[in-house]
C-alpha positions as a LaTeX table, in Angstrom:
\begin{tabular}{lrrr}
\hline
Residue & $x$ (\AA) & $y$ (\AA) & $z$ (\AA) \\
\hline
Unk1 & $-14.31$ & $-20.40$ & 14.63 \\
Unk2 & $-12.68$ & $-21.82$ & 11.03 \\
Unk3 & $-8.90$ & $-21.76$ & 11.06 \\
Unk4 & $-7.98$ & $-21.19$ & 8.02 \\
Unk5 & $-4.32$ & $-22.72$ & 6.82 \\
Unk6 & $-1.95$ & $-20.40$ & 6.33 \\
Unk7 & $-1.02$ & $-18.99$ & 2.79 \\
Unk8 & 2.63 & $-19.17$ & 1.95 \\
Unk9 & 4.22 & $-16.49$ & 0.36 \\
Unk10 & 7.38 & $-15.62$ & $-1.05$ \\
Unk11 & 8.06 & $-12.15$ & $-2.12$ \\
Unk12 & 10.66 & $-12.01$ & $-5.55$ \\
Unk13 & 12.25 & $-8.29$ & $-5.99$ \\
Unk14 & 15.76 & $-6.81$ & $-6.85$ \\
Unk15 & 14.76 & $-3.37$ & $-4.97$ \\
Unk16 & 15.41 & $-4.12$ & $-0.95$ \\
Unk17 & 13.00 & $-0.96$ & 0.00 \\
Unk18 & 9.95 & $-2.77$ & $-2.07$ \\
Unk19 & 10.72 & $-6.33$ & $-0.68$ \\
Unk20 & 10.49 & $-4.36$ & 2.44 \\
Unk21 & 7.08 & $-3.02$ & 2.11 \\
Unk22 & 5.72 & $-6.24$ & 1.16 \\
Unk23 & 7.22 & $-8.02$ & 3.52 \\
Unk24 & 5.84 & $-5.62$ & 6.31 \\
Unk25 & 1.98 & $-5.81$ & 4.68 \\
Unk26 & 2.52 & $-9.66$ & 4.72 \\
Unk27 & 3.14 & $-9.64$ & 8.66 \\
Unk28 & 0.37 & $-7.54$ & 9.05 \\
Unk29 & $-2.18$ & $-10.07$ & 7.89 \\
Unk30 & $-2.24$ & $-13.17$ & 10.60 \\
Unk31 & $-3.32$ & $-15.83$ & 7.81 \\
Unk32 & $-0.39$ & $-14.76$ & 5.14 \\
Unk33 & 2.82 & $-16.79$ & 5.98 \\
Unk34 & 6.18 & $-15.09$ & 5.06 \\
Unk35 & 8.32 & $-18.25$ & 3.20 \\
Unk36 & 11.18 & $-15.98$ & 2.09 \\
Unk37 & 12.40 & $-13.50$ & $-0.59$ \\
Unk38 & 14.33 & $-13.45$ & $-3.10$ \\
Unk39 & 16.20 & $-10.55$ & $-5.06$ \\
Unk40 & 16.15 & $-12.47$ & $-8.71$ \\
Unk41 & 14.11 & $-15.31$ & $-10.30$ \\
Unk42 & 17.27 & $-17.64$ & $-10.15$ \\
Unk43 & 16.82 & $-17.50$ & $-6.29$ \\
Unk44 & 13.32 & $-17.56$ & $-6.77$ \\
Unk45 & 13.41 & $-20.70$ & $-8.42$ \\
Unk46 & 15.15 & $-22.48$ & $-5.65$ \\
Unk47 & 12.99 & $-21.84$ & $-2.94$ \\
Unk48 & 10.14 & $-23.09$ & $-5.75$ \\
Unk49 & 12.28 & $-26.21$ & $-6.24$ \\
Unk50 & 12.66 & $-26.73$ & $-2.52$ \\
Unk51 & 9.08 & $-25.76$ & $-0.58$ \\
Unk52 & 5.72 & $-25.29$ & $-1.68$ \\
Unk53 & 4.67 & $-22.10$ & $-2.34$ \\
Unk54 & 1.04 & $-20.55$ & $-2.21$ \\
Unk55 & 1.16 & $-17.35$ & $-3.70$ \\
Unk56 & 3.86 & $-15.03$ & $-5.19$ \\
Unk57 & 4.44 & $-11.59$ & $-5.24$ \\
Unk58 & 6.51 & $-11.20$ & $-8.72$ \\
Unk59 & 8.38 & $-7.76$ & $-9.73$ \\
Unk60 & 8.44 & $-7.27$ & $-13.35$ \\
Unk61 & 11.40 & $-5.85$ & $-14.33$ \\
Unk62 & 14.67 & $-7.45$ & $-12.50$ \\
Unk63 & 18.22 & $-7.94$ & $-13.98$ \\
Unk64 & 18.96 & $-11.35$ & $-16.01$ \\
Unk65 & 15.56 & $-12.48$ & $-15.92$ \\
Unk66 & 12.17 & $-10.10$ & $-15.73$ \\
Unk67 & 8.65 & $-11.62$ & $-13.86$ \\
Unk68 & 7.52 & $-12.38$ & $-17.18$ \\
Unk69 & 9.80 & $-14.22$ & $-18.61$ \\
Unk70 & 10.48 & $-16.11$ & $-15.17$ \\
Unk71 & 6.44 & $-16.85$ & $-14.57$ \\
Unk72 & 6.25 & $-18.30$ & $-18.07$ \\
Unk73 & 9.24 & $-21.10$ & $-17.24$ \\
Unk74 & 7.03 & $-22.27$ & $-14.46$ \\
Unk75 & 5.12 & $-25.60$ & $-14.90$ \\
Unk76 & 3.09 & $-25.22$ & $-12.05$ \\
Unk77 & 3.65 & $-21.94$ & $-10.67$ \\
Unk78 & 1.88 & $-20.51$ & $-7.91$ \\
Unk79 & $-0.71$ & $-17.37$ & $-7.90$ \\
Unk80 & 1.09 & $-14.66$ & $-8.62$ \\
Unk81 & 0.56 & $-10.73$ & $-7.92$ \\
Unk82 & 2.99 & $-8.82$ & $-9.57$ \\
Unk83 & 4.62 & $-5.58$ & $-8.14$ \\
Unk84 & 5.35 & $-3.05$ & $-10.36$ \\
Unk85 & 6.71 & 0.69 & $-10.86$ \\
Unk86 & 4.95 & 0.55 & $-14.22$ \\
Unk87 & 1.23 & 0.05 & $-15.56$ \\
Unk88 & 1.95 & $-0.21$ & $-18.89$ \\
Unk89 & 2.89 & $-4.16$ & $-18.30$ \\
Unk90 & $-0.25$ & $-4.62$ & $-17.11$ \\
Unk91 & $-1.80$ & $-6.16$ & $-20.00$ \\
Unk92 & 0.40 & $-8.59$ & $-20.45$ \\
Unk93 & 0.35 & $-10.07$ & $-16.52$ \\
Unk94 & $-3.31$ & $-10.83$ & $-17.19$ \\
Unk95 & $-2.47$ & $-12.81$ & $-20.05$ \\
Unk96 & $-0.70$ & $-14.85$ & $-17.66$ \\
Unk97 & $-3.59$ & $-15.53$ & $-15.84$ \\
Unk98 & $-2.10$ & $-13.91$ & $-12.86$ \\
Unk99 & $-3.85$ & $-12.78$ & $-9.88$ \\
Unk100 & $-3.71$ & $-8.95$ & $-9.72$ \\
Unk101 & $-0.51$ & $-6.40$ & $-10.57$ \\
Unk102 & $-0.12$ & $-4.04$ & $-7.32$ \\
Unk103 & 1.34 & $-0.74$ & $-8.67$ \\
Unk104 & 4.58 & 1.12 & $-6.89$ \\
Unk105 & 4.32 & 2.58 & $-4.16$ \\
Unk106 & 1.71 & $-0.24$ & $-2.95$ \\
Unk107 & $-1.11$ & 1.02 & $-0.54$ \\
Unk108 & $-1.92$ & $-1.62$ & 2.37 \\
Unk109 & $-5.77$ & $-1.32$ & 1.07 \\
Unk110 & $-4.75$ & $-1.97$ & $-2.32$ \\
Unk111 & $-2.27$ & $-5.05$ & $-0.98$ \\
Unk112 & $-5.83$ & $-6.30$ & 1.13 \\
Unk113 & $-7.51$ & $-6.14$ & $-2.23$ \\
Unk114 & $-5.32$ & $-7.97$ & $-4.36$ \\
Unk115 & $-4.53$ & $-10.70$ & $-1.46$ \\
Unk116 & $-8.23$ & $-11.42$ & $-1.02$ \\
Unk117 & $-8.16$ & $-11.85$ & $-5.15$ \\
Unk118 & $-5.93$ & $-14.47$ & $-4.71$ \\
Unk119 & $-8.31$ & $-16.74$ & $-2.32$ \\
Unk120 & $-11.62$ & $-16.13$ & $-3.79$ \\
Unk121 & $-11.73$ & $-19.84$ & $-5.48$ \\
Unk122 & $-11.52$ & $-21.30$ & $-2.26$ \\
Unk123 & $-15.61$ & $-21.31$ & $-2.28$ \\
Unk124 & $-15.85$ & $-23.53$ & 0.93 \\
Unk125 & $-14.17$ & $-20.82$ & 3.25 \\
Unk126 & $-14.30$ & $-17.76$ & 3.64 \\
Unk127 & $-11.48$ & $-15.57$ & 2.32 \\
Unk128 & $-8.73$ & $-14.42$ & 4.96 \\
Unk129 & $-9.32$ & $-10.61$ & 3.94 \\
Unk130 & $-12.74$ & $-10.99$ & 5.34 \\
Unk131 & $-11.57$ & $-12.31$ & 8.25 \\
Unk132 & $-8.62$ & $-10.23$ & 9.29 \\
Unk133 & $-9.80$ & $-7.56$ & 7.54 \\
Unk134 & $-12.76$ & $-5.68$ & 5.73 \\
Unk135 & $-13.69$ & $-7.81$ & 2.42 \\
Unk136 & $-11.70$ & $-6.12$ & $-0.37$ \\
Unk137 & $-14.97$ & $-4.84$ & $-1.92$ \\
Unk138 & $-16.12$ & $-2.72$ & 1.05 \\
Unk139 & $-12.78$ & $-1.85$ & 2.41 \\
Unk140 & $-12.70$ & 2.08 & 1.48 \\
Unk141 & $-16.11$ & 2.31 & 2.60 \\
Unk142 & $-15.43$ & 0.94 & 6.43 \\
Unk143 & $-12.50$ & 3.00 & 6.64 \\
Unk144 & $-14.91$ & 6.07 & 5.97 \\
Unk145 & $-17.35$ & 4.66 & 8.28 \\
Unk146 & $-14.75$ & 3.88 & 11.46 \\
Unk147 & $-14.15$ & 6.04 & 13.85 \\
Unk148 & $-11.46$ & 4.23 & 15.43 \\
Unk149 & $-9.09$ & 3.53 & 12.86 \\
Unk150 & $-5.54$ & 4.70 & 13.50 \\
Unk151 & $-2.40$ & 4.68 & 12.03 \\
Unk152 & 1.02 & 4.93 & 14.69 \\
Unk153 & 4.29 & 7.20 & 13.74 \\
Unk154 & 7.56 & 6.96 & 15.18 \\
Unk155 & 8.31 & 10.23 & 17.35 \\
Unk156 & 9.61 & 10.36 & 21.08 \\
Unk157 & 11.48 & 7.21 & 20.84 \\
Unk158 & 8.36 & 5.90 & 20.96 \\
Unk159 & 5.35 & 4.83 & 18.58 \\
Unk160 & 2.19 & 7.14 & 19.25 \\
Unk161 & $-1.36$ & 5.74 & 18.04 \\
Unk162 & $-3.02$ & 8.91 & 15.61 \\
Unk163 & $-6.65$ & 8.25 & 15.21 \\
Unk164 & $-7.18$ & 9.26 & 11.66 \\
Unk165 & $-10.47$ & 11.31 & 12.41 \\
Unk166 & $-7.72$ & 13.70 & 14.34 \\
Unk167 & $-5.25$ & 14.18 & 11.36 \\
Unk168 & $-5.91$ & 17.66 & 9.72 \\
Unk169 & $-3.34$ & 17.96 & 7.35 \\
Unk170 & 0.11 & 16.56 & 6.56 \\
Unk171 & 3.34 & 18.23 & 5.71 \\
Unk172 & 6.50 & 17.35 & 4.53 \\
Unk173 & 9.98 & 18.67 & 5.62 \\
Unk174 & 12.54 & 17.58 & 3.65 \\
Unk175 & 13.43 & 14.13 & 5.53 \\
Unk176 & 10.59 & 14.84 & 8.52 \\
Unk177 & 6.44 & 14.95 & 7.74 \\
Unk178 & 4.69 & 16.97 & 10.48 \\
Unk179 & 1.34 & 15.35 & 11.37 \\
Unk180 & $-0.91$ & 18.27 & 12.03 \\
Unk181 & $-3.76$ & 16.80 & 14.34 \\
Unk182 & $-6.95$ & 18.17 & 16.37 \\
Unk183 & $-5.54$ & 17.55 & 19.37 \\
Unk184 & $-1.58$ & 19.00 & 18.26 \\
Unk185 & 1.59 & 17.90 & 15.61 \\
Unk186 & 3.86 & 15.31 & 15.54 \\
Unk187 & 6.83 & 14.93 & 13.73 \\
Unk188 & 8.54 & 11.87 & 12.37 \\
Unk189 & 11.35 & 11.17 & 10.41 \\
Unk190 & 9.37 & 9.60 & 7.09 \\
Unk191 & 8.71 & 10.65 & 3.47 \\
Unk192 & 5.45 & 11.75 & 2.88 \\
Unk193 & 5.26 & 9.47 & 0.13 \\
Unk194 & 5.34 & 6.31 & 2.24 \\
Unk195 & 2.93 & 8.14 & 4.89 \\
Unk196 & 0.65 & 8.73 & 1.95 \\
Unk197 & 0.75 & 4.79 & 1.25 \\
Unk198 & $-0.84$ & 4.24 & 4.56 \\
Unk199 & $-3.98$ & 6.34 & 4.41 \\
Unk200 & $-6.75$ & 5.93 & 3.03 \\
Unk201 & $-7.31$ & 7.46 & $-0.56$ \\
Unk202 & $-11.35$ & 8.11 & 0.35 \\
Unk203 & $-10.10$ & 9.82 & 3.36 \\
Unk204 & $-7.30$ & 12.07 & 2.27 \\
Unk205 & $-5.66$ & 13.56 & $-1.47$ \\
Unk206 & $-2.23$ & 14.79 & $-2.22$ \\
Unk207 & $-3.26$ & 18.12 & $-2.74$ \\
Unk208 & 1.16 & 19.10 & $-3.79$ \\
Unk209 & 4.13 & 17.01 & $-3.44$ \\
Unk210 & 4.76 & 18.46 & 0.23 \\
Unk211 & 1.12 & 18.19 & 1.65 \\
Unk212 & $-1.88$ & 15.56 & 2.14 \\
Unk213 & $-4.86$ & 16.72 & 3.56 \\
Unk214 & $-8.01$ & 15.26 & 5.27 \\
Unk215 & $-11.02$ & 15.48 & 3.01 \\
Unk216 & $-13.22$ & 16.05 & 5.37 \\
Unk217 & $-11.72$ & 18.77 & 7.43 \\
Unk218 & $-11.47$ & 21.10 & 4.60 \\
Unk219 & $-13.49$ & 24.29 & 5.26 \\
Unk220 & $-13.27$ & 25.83 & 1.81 \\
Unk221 & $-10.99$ & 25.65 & $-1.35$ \\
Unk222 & $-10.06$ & 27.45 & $-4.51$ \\
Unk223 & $-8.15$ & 26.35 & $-7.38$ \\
Unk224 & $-4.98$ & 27.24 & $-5.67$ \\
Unk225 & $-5.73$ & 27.14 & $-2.00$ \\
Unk226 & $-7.58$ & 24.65 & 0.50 \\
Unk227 & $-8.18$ & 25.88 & 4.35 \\
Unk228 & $-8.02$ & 23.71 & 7.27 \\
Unk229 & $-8.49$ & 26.12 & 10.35 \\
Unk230 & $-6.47$ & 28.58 & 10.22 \\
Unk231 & $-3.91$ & 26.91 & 7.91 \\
Unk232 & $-3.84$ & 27.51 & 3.81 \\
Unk233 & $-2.41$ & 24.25 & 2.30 \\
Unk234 & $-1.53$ & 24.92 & $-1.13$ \\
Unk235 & $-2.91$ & 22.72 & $-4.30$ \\
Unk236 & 0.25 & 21.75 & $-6.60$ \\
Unk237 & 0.03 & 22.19 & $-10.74$ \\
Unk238 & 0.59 & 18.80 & $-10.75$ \\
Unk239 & $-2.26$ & 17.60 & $-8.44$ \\
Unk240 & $-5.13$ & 20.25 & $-9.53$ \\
Unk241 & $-7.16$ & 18.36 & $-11.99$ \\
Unk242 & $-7.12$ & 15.17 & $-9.55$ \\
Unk243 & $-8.04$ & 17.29 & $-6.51$ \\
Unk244 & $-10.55$ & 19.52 & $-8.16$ \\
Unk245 & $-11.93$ & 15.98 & $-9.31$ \\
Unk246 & $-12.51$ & 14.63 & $-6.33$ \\
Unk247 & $-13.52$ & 17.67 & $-4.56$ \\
Unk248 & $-16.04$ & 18.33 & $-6.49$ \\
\hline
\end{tabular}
């Protein structure tokens, strides 16, 4: 089998929860290496100055000096993915010529995607998504197609395995989600936000700001309601057009 060389990384970011998230996607891919991070460009810099560095992943707006402005300093910077809270800057990370912009929060299938970006020139290998993962193109489509995919949660003291073709529905209590399964609930201290990050958009929807569903366990739906079972999970002002969109 090829082995492919490991890909450097260093992660730039003033936020500590988003250097976080990166940071944990990173160690979840076996070819990506973790270098370091940084919480400002200056830092940034050094490590640049100091180690090689494969590919970057740049926030946009930091204190002192933004992404931008930093990425347009460098002589020979590395690829670069931005992270970002905000899609209007966009635009003007293409004109860069970076790699991709992942938008806050970032979705491990959307991190796969934008990683596997950054090593399509290598044309005599294959890229590392395709390898440790799906290829970025078909990775939605697998996950529908899997029946063994799973995602774990910290309850018990312990981490327990979920198989997503169990999950029903989703629900969030205050500082606790309750995972509502075929086979019973589990709760775990998390926001449902960063649950949401780590399923599957063909698979489930935000259907309010305190429930995610499974697509397809719903039974029936209004414009107000969806049922799962016996449960009625409520469809949020806020997330009606989207659902209705994709339900339909």
């Amino acid at each position: 089998m090829l082995e492919l060389k490991p890909i450097r990384c260093l992660i730039v970011d003033d936020e500590p929860p988003a250097r976080e998230v990166i940071r944990r996607y990173v160690q979840e891919v076996p070819t990506l290496h973790l270098v370091g991070e940084c919480a400002n460009a200056v830092q940034a810099l050094t490590v640049l100055q100091q180690q090689p560095i494969d590919l970057l992943f740049l926030d946009i707006r930091m204190p002192q000096l933004d992404g931008t402005t930093f990425l347009k300093t460098l002589k020979n910077p590395p690829k670069v993915i931005f992270t970002t809270a905000y899609a209007e800057y966009a635009l003007e990370g293409y004109e860069l010529d970076i790699i991709d912009y992942l938008l806050k929060p970032v979705r491990f299938d959307r991190f796969l995607k934008a990683v596997n970006k950054a090593c399509a020139p290598a044309a005599s290998q294959p890229s590392f998504a395709a390898v440790t993962a799906a290829p970025a193109e078909t990775l939605s489509q697998a996950d529908e197609k899997r029946s063994d995919s799973f995602v774990y949660f910290r309850a018990d003291r312990k981490m327990q395995k979920v198989m997503l073709h169990d999950i029903l529905y989703i629900e969030s209590m205050k500082d606790y989600v309750k995972i509502n399964t075929t086979l019973g609930t589990i709760i775990t201290k998390q926001s449902i936000t960063s649950v949401e990050s780590m399923l599957s958009e063909k698979q489930f929807v935000r259907t309010h700001r305190s429930f995610i569903v499974a697509i397809d366990k719903i039974r029936s739906y209004t414009n107000e309601l969806i049922e799962i079972d016996a449960a009625e999970i409520p469809i949020g002002k806020l997330y009606r057009n989207g659902v209705l969109k994709i339900l339909s």
